[in-house]
Coordinates of C-alpha atoms and ligand atoms in Angstrom, one line a residue:
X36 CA -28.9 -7.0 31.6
X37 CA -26.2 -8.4 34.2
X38 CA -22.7 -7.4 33.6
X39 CA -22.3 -10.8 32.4
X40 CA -24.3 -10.6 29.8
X41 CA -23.1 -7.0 28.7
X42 CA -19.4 -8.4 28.2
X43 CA -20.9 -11.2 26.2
X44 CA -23.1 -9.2 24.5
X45 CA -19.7 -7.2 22.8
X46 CA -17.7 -10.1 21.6
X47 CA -14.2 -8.9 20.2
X48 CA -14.4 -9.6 16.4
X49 CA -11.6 -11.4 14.6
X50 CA -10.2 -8.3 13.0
X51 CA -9.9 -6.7 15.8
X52 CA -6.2 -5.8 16.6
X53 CA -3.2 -3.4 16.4
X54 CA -3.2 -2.4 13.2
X55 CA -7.3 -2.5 12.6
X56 CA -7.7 -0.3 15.8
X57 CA -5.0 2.3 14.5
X58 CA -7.1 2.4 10.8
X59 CA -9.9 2.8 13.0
X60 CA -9.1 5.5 15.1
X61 CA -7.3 7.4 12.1
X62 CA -11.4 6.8 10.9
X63 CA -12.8 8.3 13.8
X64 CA -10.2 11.2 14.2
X65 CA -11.6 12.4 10.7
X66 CA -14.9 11.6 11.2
X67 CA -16.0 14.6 12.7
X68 CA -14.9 16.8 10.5
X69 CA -16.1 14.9 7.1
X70 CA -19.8 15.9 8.2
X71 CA -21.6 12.5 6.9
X72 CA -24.6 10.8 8.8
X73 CA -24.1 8.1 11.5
X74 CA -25.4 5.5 8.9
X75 CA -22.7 5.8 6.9
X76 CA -19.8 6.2 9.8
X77 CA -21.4 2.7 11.1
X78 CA -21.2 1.0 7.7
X79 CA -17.9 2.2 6.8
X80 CA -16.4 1.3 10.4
X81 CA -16.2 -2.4 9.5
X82 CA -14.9 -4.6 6.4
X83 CA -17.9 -6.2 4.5
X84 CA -16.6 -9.5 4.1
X85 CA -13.4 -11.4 5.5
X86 CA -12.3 -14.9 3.8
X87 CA -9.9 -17.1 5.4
X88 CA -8.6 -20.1 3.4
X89 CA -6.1 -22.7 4.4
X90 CA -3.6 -23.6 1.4
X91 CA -1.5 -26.7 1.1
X92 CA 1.8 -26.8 -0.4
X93 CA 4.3 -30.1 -1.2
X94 CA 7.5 -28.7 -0.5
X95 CA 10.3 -29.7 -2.5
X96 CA 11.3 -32.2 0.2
X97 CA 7.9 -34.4 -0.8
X98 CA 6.5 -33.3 2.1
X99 CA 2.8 -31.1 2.7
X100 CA 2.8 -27.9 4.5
X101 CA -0.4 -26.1 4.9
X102 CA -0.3 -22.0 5.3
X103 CA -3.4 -19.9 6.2
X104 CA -4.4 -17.5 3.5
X105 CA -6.9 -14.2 3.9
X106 CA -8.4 -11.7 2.3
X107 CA -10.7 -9.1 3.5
X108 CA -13.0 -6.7 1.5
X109 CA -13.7 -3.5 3.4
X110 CA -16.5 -1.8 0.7
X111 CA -18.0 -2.3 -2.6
X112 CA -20.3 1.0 -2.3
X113 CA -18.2 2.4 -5.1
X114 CA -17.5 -0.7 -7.4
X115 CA -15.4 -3.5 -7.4
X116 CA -13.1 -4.2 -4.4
X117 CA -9.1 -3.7 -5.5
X118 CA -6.2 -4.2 -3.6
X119 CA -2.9 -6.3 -2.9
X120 CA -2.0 -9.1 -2.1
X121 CA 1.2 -10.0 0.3
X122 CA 3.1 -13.0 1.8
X123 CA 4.8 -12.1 5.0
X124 CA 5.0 -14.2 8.2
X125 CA 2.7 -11.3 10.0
X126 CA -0.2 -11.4 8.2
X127 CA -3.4 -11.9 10.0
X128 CA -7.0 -11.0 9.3
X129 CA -6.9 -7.9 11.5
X130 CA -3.9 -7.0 9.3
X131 CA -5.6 -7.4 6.0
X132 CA -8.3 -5.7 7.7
X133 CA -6.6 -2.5 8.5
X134 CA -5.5 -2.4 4.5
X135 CA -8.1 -2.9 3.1
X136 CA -10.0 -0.3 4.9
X137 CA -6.8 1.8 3.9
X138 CA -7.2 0.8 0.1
X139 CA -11.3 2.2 0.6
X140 CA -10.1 5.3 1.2
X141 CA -7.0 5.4 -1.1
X142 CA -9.8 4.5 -4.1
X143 CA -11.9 7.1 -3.3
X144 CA -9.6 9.8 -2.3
X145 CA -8.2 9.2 -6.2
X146 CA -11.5 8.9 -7.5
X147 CA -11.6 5.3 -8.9
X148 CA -14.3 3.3 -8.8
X149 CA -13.6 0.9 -6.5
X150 CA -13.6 -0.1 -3.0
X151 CA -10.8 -2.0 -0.5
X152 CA -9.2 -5.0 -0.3
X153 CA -6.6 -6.6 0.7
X154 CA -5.5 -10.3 1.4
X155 CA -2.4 -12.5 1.6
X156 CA -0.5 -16.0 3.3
X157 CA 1.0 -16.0 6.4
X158 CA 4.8 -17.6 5.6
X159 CA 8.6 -16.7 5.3
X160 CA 8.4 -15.9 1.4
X161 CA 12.1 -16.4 1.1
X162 CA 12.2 -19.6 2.3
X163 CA 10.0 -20.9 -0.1
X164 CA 11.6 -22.2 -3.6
X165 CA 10.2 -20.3 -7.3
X166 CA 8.4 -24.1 -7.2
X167 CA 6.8 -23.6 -4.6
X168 CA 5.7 -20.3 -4.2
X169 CA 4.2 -21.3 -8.0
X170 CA 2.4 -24.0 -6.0
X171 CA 1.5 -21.9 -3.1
X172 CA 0.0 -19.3 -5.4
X173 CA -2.3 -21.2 -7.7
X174 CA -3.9 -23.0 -5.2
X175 CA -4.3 -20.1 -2.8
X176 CA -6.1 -18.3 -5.9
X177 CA -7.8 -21.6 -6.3
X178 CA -9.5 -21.3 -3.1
X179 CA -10.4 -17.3 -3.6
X180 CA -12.1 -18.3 -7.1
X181 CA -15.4 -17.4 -5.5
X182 CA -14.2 -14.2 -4.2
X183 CA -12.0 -13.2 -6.8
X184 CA -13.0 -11.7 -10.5
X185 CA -13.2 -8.7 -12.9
X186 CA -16.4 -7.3 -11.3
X187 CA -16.1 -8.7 -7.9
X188 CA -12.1 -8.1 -6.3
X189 CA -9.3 -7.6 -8.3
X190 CA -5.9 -8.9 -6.6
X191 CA -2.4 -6.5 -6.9
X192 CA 1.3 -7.8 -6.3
X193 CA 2.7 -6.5 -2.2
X194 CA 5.1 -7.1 -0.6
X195 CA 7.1 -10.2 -1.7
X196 CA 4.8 -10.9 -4.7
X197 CA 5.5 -10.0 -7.9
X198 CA 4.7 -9.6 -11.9
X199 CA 5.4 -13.4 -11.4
X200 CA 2.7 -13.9 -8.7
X201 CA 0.1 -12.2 -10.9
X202 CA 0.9 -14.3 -13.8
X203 CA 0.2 -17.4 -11.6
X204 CA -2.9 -15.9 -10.4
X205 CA -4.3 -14.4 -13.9
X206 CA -3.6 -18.3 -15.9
X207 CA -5.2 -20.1 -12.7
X208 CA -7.9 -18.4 -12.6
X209 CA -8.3 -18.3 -16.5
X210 CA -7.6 -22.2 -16.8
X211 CA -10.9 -22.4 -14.7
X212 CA -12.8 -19.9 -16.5
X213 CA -11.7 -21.6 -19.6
X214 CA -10.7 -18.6 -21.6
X215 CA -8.0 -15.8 -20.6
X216 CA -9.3 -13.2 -18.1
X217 CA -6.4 -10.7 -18.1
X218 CA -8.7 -7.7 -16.2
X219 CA -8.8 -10.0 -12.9
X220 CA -5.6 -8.8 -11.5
X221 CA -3.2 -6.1 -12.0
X222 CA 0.6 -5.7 -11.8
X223 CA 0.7 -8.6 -14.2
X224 CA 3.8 -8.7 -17.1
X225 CA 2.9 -6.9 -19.8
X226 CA 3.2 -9.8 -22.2
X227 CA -0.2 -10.7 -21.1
X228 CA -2.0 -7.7 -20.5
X229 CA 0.0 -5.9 -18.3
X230 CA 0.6 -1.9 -18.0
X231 CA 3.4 0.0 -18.9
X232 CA 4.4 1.9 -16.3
X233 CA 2.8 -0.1 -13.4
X234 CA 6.0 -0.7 -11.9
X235 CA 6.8 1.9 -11.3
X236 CA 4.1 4.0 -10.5
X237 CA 3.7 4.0 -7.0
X238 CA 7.3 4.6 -6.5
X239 CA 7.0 7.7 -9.2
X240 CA 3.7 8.8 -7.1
X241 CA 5.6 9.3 -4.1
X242 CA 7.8 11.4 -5.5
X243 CA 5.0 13.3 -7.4
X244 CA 3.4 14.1 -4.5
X245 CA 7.0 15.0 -2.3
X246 CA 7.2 17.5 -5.0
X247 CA 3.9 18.8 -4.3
X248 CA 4.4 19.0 -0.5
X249 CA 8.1 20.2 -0.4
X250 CA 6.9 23.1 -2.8
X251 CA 4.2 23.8 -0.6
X252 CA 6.7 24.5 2.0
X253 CA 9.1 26.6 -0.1
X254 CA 11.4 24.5 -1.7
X255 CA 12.5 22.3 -4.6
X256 CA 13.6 18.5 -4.7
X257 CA 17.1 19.3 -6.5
X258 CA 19.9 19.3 -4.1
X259 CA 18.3 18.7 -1.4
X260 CA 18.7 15.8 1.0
X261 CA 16.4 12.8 1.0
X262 CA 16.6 9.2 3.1
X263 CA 14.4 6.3 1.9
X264 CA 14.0 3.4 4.1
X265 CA 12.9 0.2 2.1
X266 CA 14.8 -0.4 -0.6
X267 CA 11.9 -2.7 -3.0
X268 CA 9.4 -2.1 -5.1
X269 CA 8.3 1.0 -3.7
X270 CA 11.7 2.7 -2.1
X271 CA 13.6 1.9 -4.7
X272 CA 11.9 3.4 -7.8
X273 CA 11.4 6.4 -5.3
X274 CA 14.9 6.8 -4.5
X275 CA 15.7 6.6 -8.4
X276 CA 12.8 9.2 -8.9
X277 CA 14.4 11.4 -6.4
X278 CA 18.1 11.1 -7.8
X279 CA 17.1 11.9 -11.6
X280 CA 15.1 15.0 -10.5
X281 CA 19.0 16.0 -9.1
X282 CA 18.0 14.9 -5.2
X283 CA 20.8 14.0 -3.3
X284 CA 19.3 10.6 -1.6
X285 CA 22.0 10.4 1.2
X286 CA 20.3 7.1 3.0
X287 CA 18.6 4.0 1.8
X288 CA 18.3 0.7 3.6
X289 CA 16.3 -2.8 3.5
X290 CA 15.6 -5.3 5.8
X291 CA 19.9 -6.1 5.9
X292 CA 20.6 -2.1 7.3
X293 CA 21.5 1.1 5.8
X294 CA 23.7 2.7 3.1
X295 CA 24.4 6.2 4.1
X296 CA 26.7 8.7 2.2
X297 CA 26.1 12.4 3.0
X298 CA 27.5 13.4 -0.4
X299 CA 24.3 11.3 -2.2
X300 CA 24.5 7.9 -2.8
X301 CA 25.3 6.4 -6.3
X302 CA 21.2 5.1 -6.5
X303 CA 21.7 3.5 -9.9
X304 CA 24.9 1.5 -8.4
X305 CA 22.8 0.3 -5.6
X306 CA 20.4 -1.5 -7.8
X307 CA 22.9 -2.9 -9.8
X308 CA 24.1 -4.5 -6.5
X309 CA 20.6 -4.9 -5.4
X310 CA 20.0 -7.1 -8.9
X311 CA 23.1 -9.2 -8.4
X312 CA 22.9 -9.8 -4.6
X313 CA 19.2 -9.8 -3.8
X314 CA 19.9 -7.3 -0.7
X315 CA 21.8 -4.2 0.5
X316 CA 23.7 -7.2 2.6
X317 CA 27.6 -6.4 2.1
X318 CA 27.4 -3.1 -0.2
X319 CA 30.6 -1.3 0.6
X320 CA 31.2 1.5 -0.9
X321 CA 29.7 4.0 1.5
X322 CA 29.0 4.1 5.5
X323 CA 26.5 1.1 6.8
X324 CA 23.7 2.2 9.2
X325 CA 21.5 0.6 11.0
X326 CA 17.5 1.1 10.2
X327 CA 17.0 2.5 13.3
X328 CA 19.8 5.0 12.6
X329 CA 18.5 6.1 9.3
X330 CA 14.8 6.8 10.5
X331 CA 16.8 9.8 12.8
X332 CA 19.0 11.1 9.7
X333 CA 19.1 14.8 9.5
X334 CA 16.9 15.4 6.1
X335 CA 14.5 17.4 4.2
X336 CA 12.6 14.4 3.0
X337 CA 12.2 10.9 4.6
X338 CA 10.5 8.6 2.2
X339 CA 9.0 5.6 4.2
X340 CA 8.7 2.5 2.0
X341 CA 9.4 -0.5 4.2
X342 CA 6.4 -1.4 6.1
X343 CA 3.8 -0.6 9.1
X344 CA 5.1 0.9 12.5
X345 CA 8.2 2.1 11.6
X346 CA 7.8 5.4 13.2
X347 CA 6.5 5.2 16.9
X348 CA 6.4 7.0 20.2
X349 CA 10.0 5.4 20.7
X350 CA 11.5 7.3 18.0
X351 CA 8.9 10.2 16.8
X352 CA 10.9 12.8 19.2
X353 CA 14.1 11.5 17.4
X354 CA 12.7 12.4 13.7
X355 CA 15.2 14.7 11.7
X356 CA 13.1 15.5 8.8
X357 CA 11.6 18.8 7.4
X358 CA 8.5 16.4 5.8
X359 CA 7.7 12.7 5.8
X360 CA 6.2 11.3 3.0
X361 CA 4.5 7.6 3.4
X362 CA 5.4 5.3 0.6
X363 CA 4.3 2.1 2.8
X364 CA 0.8 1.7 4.4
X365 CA 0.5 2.5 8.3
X366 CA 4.5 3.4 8.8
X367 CA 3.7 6.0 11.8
X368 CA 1.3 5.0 14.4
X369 CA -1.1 7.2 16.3
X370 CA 0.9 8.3 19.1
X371 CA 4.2 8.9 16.5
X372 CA 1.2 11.2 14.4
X373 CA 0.5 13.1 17.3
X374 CA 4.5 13.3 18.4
X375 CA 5.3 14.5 14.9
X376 CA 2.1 16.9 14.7
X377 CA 3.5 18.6 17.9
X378 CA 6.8 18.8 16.7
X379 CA 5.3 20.4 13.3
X380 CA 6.9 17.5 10.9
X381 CA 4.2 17.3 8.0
X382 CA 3.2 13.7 6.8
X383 CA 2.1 12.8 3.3
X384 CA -0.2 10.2 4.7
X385 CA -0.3 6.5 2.6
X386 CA -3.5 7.0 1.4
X387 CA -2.2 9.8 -0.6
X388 CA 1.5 9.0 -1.2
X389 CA 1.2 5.7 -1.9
X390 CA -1.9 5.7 -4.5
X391 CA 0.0 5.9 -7.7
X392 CA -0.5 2.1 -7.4
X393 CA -3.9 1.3 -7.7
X394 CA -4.5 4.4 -9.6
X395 CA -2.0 3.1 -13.1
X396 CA -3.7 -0.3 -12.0
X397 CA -6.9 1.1 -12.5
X398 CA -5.6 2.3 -15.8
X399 CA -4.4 -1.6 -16.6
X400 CA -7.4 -2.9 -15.6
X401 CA -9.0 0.0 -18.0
X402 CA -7.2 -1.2 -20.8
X403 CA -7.8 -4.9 -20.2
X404 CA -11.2 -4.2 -20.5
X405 CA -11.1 -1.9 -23.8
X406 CA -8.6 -4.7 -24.9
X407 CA -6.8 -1.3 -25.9
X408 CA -3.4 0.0 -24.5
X409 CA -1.8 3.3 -24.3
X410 CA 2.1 4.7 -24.3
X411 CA 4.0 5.4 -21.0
X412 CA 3.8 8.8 -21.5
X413 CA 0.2 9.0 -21.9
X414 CA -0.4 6.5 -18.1
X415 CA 2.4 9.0 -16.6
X416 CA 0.7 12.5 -17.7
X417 CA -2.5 10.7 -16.3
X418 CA -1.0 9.7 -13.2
X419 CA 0.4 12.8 -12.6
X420 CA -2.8 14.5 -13.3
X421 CA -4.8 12.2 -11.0
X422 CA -1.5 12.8 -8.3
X423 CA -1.8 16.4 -8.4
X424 CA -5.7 17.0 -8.1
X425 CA -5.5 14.8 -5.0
X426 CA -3.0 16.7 -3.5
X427 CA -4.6 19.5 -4.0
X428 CA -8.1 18.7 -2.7
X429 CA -6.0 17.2 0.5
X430 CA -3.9 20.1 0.9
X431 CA -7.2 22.6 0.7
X432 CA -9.2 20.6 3.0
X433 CA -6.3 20.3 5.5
X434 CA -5.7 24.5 5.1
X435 CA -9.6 25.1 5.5
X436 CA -10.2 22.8 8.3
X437 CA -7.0 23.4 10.4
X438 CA -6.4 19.6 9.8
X439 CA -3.5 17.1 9.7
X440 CA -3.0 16.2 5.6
X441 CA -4.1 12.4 7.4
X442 CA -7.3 13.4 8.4
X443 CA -7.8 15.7 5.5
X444 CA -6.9 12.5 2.9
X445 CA -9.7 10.9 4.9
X446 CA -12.5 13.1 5.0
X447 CA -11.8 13.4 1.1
X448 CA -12.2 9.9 1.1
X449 CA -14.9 9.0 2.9
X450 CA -17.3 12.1 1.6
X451 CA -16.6 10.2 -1.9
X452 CA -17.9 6.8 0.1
X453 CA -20.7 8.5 1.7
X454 CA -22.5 10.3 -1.4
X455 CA -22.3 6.6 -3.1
X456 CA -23.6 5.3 -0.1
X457 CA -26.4 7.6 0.8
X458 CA -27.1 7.5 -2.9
X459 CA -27.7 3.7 -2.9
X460 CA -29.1 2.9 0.2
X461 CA -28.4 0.4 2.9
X462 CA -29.9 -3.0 1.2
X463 CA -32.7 -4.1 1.8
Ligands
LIG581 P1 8.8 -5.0 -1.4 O1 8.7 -6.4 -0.7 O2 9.1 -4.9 -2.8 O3 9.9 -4.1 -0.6 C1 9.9 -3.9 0.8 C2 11.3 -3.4 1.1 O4 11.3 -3.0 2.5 C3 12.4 -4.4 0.9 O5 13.5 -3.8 0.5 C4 12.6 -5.0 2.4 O6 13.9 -5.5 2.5 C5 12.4 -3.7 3.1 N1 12.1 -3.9 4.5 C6 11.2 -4.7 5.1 N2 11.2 -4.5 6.4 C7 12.1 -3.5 6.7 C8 12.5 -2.9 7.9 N3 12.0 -3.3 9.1 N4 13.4 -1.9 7.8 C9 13.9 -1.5 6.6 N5 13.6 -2.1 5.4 C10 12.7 -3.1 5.5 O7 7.4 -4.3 -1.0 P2 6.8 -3.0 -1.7 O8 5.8 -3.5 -2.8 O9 7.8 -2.1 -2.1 O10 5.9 -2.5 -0.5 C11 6.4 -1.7 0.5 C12 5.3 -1.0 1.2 O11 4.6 -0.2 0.3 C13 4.3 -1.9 1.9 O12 3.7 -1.2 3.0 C14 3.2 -2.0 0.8 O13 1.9 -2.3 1.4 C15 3.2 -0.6 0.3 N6 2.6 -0.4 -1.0 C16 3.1 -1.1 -2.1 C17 2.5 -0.8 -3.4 C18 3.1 -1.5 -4.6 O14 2.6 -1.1 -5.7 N7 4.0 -2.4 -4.5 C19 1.5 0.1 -3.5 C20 1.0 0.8 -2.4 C21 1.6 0.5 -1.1

């Protein structure tokens, strides 16, 4: 074959970018070690299906915008494909890509019975009124009817969606079914199905699992200092986590900057002002840092709950942390991993920290089903308990191996896929 033909032969598919190439090569950097056939590693290495819809909106102005919507599905060897969805101006296919693959793993590290997705518009969320993000919503949802459902893909809030969002989605997509279909997404209000607890359970995850870890290396949450960057969904039910069990959270920020105090801040105050303000923006009574500031505070835990490639190899050397846990997917890129590796900083990885999630969705979409609900205390034992045996099967794979807790999360995850997968069969 000429070289022209080999190049042409290799197209670059549409997926293929910055943040699907750093999933990937987290893939292939546990690969070796997870000892499954080259069958499976080839299946696994791509999504199974990638949608992209365009979605018109008329804006309150009377005119029509149109935003492009995605969603990808990485696997359905284990069940239905789960995972959020998110409206942010950077979201691409390769993007949803990378997540989904992410969720995959996440689902079968926790042992849940599904596979990955992950979707989402491209747009500025905040310049968008309640009207027509409402618009924006249903008709996105709309457009995924055929991709969407209880058995099929079952959408979660991200970031900038909501309770609200979910509603939107669960009555569209029950107007067209005809009759109310609760189980086909999750994070919803619990006034229609909802799950107590789902809040705030991957916040209260994190913090499960930063127990875990810091006890691991020899010492307790209480007293000691923690930083949280990202101060939403995620960040801030972690940082309130962290200040009941007697941390002293000395840092939070969102996208407006930092709030530092080295005594602890006063976390419940911050949400208060958070509630009123809708930002960090002008919060006064402590020191303001920048974000780039906080990410090189001198801590025992930093708690990353923002978003992807926070830490890099511009400021992996600069880290002042005794353990990083990863409350946001893909915060620390491969060349920070290896930077931070070196410099013997363990990181909870995503997949791990940040599957309290899907795991007290799972649990919502569980009840939905049995049209049968428990207590908070009975979802937050189970969480927990679902928490800690993942932790621990993690933490004994990365001891046995003489791997990362990264790759160690992954081989977990992916000998889960590939027992499914060898089990079933490629098709036909
Ligand atoms: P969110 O929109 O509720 O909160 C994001 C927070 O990060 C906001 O406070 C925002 O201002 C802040 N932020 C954004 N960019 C920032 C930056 N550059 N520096 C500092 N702060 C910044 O979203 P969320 O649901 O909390 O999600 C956060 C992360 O956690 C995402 O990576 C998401 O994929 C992941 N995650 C969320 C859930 C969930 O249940 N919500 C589950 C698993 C993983």
């Amino acid at each position: 074959m000429s070289e022209l033909d080999a190049s042409a032969a290799e197209p670059v598919l549409e997926w293929d970018t910055h943040l699907f190439r750093m999933a990937q090569t987290q893939f292939e950097q546990a690969l070796p070690y997870a000892d499954v056939s080259e069958m499976v590693a080839e299946r696994l290495r791509f999504p199974e299906r990638a949608v992209i819809v365009t979605v018109p909106v008329r804006r309150d102005d009377g005119s029509i915008e149109i935003f492009p919507g995605y969603r990808v599905q990485h696997s359905t060897v284990l069940g239905p494909t789960k995972g959020g969805m998110r409206y942010d101006p950077e979201v691409s296919l390769g993007e949803c890509a990378a997540l989904a693959s992410w969720m995959t793993w996440k689902c079968a590290l926790l042992q849940l019975p599904y596979g990955g997705a992950k979707g989402g518009i491209r747009c500025e969320p905040h310049s968008l009124s309640l009207r027509e993000l409402e618009g924006l919503t249903r008709r996105f949802t709309s457009e995924l009817i055929r991709e969407i459902g209880p058995q099929t893909d079952i959408p979660a809030p991200d970031m900038a969606t909501n309770e609200q969002t979910m509603a939107w989605m669960m009555d569209t997509y029950s107007m067209q079914s005809g009759y109310a279909v609760p189980e086909v997404v999750t994070g919803k209000p619990i006034s229609i199905g909802g799950s107590v607890f789902r809040r705030e359970a991957t916040g209260a995850g994190v913090v499960m699992v930063a127990e875990h870890a810091s006890r691991r290396l020899g010492f307790e949450l209480a007293g000691r200092s923690c930083v949280v960057q990202g101060f939403g969904n995620v960040g801030g039910v972690a940082a309130s986590e962290l200040h009941e069990r007697g941390a002293r959270v000395v840092a939070v920020s969102d996208v407006s900057g930092g709030a530092y105090d080295e005594r602890g801040l006063d976390v419940p105050a911050l949400h208060a002002y958070v509630a009123e303000h809708g930002s960090l923006a002008g919060y006064d009574r402590c020191e303001r840092i920048t974000n780039e500031q906080l990410l090189e505070l001198e801590c025992d835990v930093l708690v990353l709950a923002a978003r992807e490639d926070q830490l890099t190899s511009a400021n992996a050397d600069r880290v002042h942390a005794s353990l990083i846990v990863e409350g946001a997917n893909g915060p620390t890129t491969i060349e920070a991993d290896e930077i931070l590796g070196e410099r013997g900083i363990p990181i909870v990885p995503d997949v791990l920290a940040n599957a309290g999630g899907v795991t007290v969705s799972y649990f919502e979409w569980v009840q939905d089903l049995g049209r049968l609900f428990w207590d908070r205390d009975e979802i937050r034992y189970k969480l927990a308990d679902k928490m800690s045996g993942a932790f621990d099967r993690v933490y004994s794979i990365s001891g046995e191996k003489g791997i990362t807790l990264r790759q160690a999360a992954l081989v977990a995850a992916i000998r889960e896929v590939a027992a499914a997968l060898e089990a079933r069969g490629i098709y036909p």
